[in-house]
Amino acid sequence: MKCYISHYSKNKERLLYLEEKIIPVLSRSNLFTEIIIVEDLDREHTEIKKLNKLYSLSAPKISNIKKHFLAWEMFKKSKDELCFVFEDDVMFEKRLEISSEKKIIDELKNMLAKVTDEHNFITLGSGLHQHGDSDGLTKKTYGRSTDSYIISKKFLEYHDEESFEYDLPIGHYIDKILNENNDYLWWYEPTIFRQGSQNNIYKSSIFTQSEKIMMNINKILKKTILLFNKTSKLN
């Protein structure tokens, strides 16, 4: 199985972290035959600028989508039955980060041991601070984040880049094609990765300022609702 990393070439800090903290562990795990950094089609690329004029999504989001599509295309040409894709702002979950390398590799092996033919899309990270109902693989009709995931060759049968109109972020597109084919998104717990741009470690390079404001408002609302529910239970 190969590992594909979606990377914006100007995010040098992220690449440095990956090269120091993530890639060496994945390499030494012997679970991946190759680790490929997908850095073509940055937002400044002429193809991205053309698509940005034709469609509603921003150039950074279109570039992000195209990098995922590039990874899928490389996977399609390979002889592998599964591949691992993650974005350049991923980090190991804190519990794993402070543990041993062996613990991280064992967690990856445990996860892969649970994969069967029915698992065509598995999300491994807590990028949007969402978690499954229990440990192992939980069947869902919607995703939580595209920070880190595994796909099968069957998943690629659902994908049609030529008909895609760049009107949905990558995560929503994945939800759409799986739902249309009566397939599911599987959430793995405990999550192995977290997303630096969702944990205030990195600044997001994809979302517009207004989108960032709305995300912060939603976070505050969620915290307020949780606090209200806890207070109500105490009363």
PDB file of C-alpha atoms in Angstrom, residues 81-235:
ATOM      1  CA  GLU A  81      -5.988  -2.613  -3.516  1.00  0.00           C
ATOM      2  CA  LEU A  82      -5.880   0.116  -0.852  1.00  0.00           C
ATOM      3  CA  CYS A  83      -4.127   3.418  -0.391  1.00  0.00           C
ATOM      4  CA  PHE A  84      -3.645   5.900   2.429  1.00  0.00           C
ATOM      5  CA  VAL A  85      -4.161   9.637   1.777  1.00  0.00           C
ATOM      6  CA  PHE A  86      -3.580  12.502   4.170  1.00  0.00           C
ATOM      7  CA  GLU A  87      -3.247  16.266   4.102  1.00  0.00           C
ATOM      8  CA  ASP A  88      -0.071  18.105   5.034  1.00  0.00           C
ATOM      9  CA  ASP A  89      -1.395  19.503   8.329  1.00  0.00           C
ATOM     10  CA  VAL A  90      -1.902  16.143  10.043  1.00  0.00           C
ATOM     11  CA  MET A  91      -0.219  15.213  13.298  1.00  0.00           C
ATOM     12  CA  PHE A  92      -0.423  12.088  15.377  1.00  0.00           C
ATOM     13  CA  GLU A  93      -3.047  12.266  18.110  1.00  0.00           C
ATOM     14  CA  LYS A  94      -1.575  13.673  21.307  1.00  0.00           C
ATOM     15  CA  ARG A  95      -1.877  10.333  23.145  1.00  0.00           C
ATOM     16  CA  LEU A  96       0.262   8.722  20.424  1.00  0.00           C
ATOM     17  CA  GLU A  97       2.626  11.654  20.066  1.00  0.00           C
ATOM     18  CA  ILE A  98       3.723  11.280  23.702  1.00  0.00           C
ATOM     19  CA  SER A  99       3.897   7.486  23.512  1.00  0.00           C
ATOM     20  CA  SER A 100       6.418   5.266  21.742  1.00  0.00           C
ATOM     21  CA  GLU A 101       6.893   4.733  18.025  1.00  0.00           C
ATOM     22  CA  LYS A 102       5.989   1.089  18.582  1.00  0.00           C
ATOM     23  CA  LYS A 103       2.614   2.149  20.004  1.00  0.00           C
ATOM     24  CA  ILE A 104       1.903   4.252  16.908  1.00  0.00           C
ATOM     25  CA  ILE A 105       2.842   1.424  14.547  1.00  0.00           C
ATOM     26  CA  ASP A 106       0.802  -1.091  16.552  1.00  0.00           C
ATOM     27  CA  GLU A 107      -2.194   1.248  16.296  1.00  0.00           C
ATOM     28  CA  LEU A 108      -1.805   1.432  12.520  1.00  0.00           C
ATOM     29  CA  LYS A 109      -1.527  -2.360  12.315  1.00  0.00           C
ATOM     30  CA  ASN A 110      -4.598  -2.830  14.501  1.00  0.00           C
ATOM     31  CA  MET A 111      -6.572  -0.532  12.257  1.00  0.00           C
ATOM     32  CA  LEU A 112      -5.487  -2.270   9.044  1.00  0.00           C
ATOM     33  CA  ALA A 113      -6.293  -5.672  10.530  1.00  0.00           C
ATOM     34  CA  LYS A 114      -9.949  -4.601  10.754  1.00  0.00           C
ATOM     35  CA  VAL A 115     -10.241  -3.615   7.079  1.00  0.00           C
ATOM     36  CA  THR A 116     -12.388  -5.920   4.921  1.00  0.00           C
ATOM     37  CA  ASP A 117     -13.834  -5.761   1.400  1.00  0.00           C
ATOM     38  CA  GLU A 118     -16.841  -3.747   2.594  1.00  0.00           C
ATOM     39  CA  HIS A 119     -14.656  -0.867   3.795  1.00  0.00           C
ATOM     40  CA  ASN A 120     -14.196   1.375   0.766  1.00  0.00           C
ATOM     41  CA  PHE A 121     -13.621   4.611   2.666  1.00  0.00           C
ATOM     42  CA  ILE A 122     -12.193   4.824   6.186  1.00  0.00           C
ATOM     43  CA  THR A 123     -11.519   8.072   8.002  1.00  0.00           C
ATOM     44  CA  LEU A 124      -8.743   7.904  10.607  1.00  0.00           C
ATOM     45  CA  GLY A 125      -8.520  11.448  11.975  1.00  0.00           C
ATOM     46  CA  SER A 126     -10.361  13.772  14.326  1.00  0.00           C
ATOM     47  CA  GLY A 127      -9.860  16.831  12.138  1.00  0.00           C
ATOM     48  CA  LEU A 128     -13.278  18.299  12.888  1.00  0.00           C
ATOM     49  CA  HIS A 129     -13.244  17.123  16.524  1.00  0.00           C
ATOM     50  CA  GLN A 130     -15.729  14.355  15.788  1.00  0.00           C
ATOM     51  CA  HIS A 131     -15.502  10.827  17.117  1.00  0.00           C
ATOM     52  CA  GLY A 132     -17.203   7.506  16.417  1.00  0.00           C
ATOM     53  CA  ASP A 133     -19.656   5.800  18.739  1.00  0.00           C
ATOM     54  CA  SER A 134     -17.229   3.078  19.794  1.00  0.00           C
ATOM     55  CA  ASP A 135     -13.749   1.703  19.141  1.00  0.00           C
ATOM     56  CA  GLY A 136     -13.146  -0.006  15.828  1.00  0.00           C
ATOM     57  CA  LEU A 137     -15.003   0.847  12.627  1.00  0.00           C
ATOM     58  CA  THR A 138     -18.388   2.584  12.800  1.00  0.00           C
ATOM     59  CA  LYS A 139     -20.627   2.821   9.729  1.00  0.00           C
ATOM     60  CA  LYS A 140     -21.736   6.359   8.832  1.00  0.00           C
ATOM     61  CA  THR A 141     -23.475   8.096   5.932  1.00  0.00           C
ATOM     62  CA  TYR A 142     -21.329  11.218   6.274  1.00  0.00           C
ATOM     63  CA  GLY A 143     -17.670  11.962   6.855  1.00  0.00           C
ATOM     64  CA  ARG A 144     -15.887  13.961   9.527  1.00  0.00           C
ATOM     65  CA  SER A 145     -12.726  15.130   7.792  1.00  0.00           C
ATOM     66  CA  THR A 146     -10.438  14.388   4.867  1.00  0.00           C
ATOM     67  CA  ASP A 147      -7.300  14.913   6.953  1.00  0.00           C
ATOM     68  CA  SER A 148      -6.451  11.193   6.771  1.00  0.00           C
ATOM     69  CA  TYR A 149      -8.263   8.305   5.120  1.00  0.00           C
ATOM     70  CA  ILE A 150      -7.970   4.955   3.373  1.00  0.00           C
ATOM     71  CA  ILE A 151      -9.740   4.158   0.099  1.00  0.00           C
ATOM     72  CA  SER A 152     -10.161   1.039  -1.986  1.00  0.00           C
ATOM     73  CA  LYS A 153     -10.204   0.483  -5.736  1.00  0.00           C
ATOM     74  CA  LYS A 154     -13.982   0.045  -5.426  1.00  0.00           C
ATOM     75  CA  PHE A 155     -14.228   3.635  -4.162  1.00  0.00           C
ATOM     76  CA  LEU A 156     -12.581   4.865  -7.372  1.00  0.00           C
ATOM     77  CA  GLU A 157     -15.474   3.411  -9.374  1.00  0.00           C
ATOM     78  CA  TYR A 158     -17.739   6.036  -7.809  1.00  0.00           C
ATOM     79  CA  HIS A 159     -15.490   8.931  -8.785  1.00  0.00           C
ATOM     80  CA  ASP A 160     -16.025  10.830 -12.035  1.00  0.00           C
ATOM     81  CA  GLU A 161     -13.780  13.871 -12.299  1.00  0.00           C
ATOM     82  CA  GLU A 162     -15.086  14.872 -15.731  1.00  0.00           C
ATOM     83  CA  SER A 163     -18.615  15.495 -14.420  1.00  0.00           C
ATOM     84  CA  PHE A 164     -17.492  17.273 -11.240  1.00  0.00           C
ATOM     85  CA  GLU A 165     -18.300  21.004 -11.299  1.00  0.00           C
ATOM     86  CA  TYR A 166     -16.134  22.124  -8.375  1.00  0.00           C
ATOM     87  CA  ASP A 167     -19.150  23.152  -6.359  1.00  0.00           C
ATOM     88  CA  LEU A 168     -18.373  21.019  -3.296  1.00  0.00           C
ATOM     89  CA  PRO A 169     -15.353  20.782  -0.977  1.00  0.00           C
ATOM     90  CA  ILE A 170     -13.567  17.440  -1.133  1.00  0.00           C
ATOM     91  CA  GLY A 171     -15.239  16.051   2.000  1.00  0.00           C
ATOM     92  CA  HIS A 172     -18.750  16.833   0.751  1.00  0.00           C
ATOM     93  CA  TYR A 173     -17.935  15.328  -2.623  1.00  0.00           C
ATOM     94  CA  ILE A 174     -16.792  12.098  -0.972  1.00  0.00           C
ATOM     95  CA  ASP A 175     -20.030  11.965   1.054  1.00  0.00           C
ATOM     96  CA  LYS A 176     -22.041  12.537  -2.133  1.00  0.00           C
ATOM     97  CA  ILE A 177     -20.515   9.808  -4.290  1.00  0.00           C
ATOM     98  CA  LEU A 178     -20.635   7.229  -1.493  1.00  0.00           C
ATOM     99  CA  ASN A 179     -24.280   8.045  -0.709  1.00  0.00           C
ATOM    100  CA  GLU A 180     -25.231   7.907  -4.388  1.00  0.00           C
ATOM    101  CA  ASN A 181     -23.778   4.392  -4.569  1.00  0.00           C
ATOM    102  CA  ASN A 182     -25.399   3.208  -1.328  1.00  0.00           C
ATOM    103  CA  ASP A 183     -22.010   2.859   0.303  1.00  0.00           C
ATOM    104  CA  TYR A 184     -20.753   4.091   3.649  1.00  0.00           C
ATOM    105  CA  LEU A 185     -18.028   6.085   5.333  1.00  0.00           C
ATOM    106  CA  TRP A 186     -16.366   4.183   8.142  1.00  0.00           C
ATOM    107  CA  TRP A 187     -15.027   6.079  11.142  1.00  0.00           C
ATOM    108  CA  TYR A 188     -12.092   4.464  12.912  1.00  0.00           C
ATOM    109  CA  GLU A 189     -11.665   4.854  16.663  1.00  0.00           C
ATOM    110  CA  PRO A 190      -9.556   5.629  18.515  1.00  0.00           C
ATOM    111  CA  THR A 191      -8.480   8.243  15.978  1.00  0.00           C
ATOM    112  CA  ILE A 192      -4.832   8.102  14.962  1.00  0.00           C
ATOM    113  CA  PHE A 193      -4.406  11.594  13.537  1.00  0.00           C
ATOM    114  CA  ARG A 194      -5.444  15.154  14.346  1.00  0.00           C
ATOM    115  CA  GLN A 195      -5.421  18.195  12.078  1.00  0.00           C
ATOM    116  CA  GLY A 196      -3.098  21.061  12.927  1.00  0.00           C
ATOM    117  CA  SER A 197      -5.231  23.660  11.174  1.00  0.00           C
ATOM    118  CA  GLN A 198      -8.234  22.623  13.271  1.00  0.00           C
ATOM    119  CA  ASN A 199      -6.319  22.745  16.544  1.00  0.00           C
ATOM    120  CA  ASN A 200      -4.892  26.277  16.234  1.00  0.00           C
ATOM    121  CA  ILE A 201      -1.398  24.872  15.567  1.00  0.00           C
ATOM    122  CA  TYR A 202      -1.360  25.880  11.912  1.00  0.00           C
ATOM    123  CA  LYS A 203      -3.241  28.686  10.221  1.00  0.00           C
ATOM    124  CA  SER A 204      -5.693  27.300   7.696  1.00  0.00           C
ATOM    125  CA  SER A 205      -4.596  28.041   4.136  1.00  0.00           C
ATOM    126  CA  ILE A 206      -7.850  26.889   2.522  1.00  0.00           C
ATOM    127  CA  PHE A 207     -10.695  28.780   4.181  1.00  0.00           C
ATOM    128  CA  THR A 208     -11.590  32.401   3.518  1.00  0.00           C
ATOM    129  CA  GLN A 209     -11.729  34.888   6.402  1.00  0.00           C
ATOM    130  CA  SER A 210     -15.544  34.792   6.537  1.00  0.00           C
ATOM    131  CA  GLU A 211     -15.501  30.977   6.601  1.00  0.00           C
ATOM    132  CA  LYS A 212     -12.989  31.041   9.461  1.00  0.00           C
ATOM    133  CA  ILE A 213     -15.260  33.414  11.413  1.00  0.00           C
ATOM    134  CA  MET A 214     -18.250  31.108  10.883  1.00  0.00           C
ATOM    135  CA  MET A 215     -16.212  28.088  11.996  1.00  0.00           C
ATOM    136  CA  ASN A 216     -15.218  29.903  15.192  1.00  0.00           C
ATOM    137  CA  ILE A 217     -18.852  30.861  15.830  1.00  0.00           C
ATOM    138  CA  ASN A 218     -19.913  27.242  15.363  1.00  0.00           C
ATOM    139  CA  LYS A 219     -17.228  26.087  17.811  1.00  0.00           C
ATOM    140  CA  ILE A 220     -18.449  28.599  20.410  1.00  0.00           C
ATOM    141  CA  LEU A 221     -22.062  27.497  19.863  1.00  0.00           C
ATOM    142  CA  LYS A 222     -21.137  23.833  20.328  1.00  0.00           C
ATOM    143  CA  LYS A 223     -19.300  24.606  23.569  1.00  0.00           C
ATOM    144  CA  THR A 224     -22.262  26.686  24.789  1.00  0.00           C
ATOM    145  CA  ILE A 225     -24.711  23.860  24.021  1.00  0.00           C
ATOM    146  CA  LEU A 226     -22.516  21.314  25.817  1.00  0.00           C
ATOM    147  CA  LEU A 227     -22.237  23.575  28.847  1.00  0.00           C
ATOM    148  CA  PHE A 228     -26.005  24.172  28.836  1.00  0.00           C
ATOM    149  CA  ASN A 229     -26.708  20.430  28.661  1.00  0.00           C
ATOM    150  CA  LYS A 230     -24.343  19.716  31.536  1.00  0.00           C
ATOM    151  CA  THR A 231     -25.930  22.485  33.641  1.00  0.00           C
ATOM    152  CA  SER A 232     -29.407  21.170  32.871  1.00  0.00           C
ATOM    153  CA  LYS A 233     -28.456  17.677  34.019  1.00  0.00           C
ATOM    154  CA  LEU A 234     -27.067  19.037  37.282  1.00  0.00           C
ATOM    155  CA  ASN A 235     -30.312  20.888  37.915  1.00  0.00           C
TER     156      ASN A 235
END
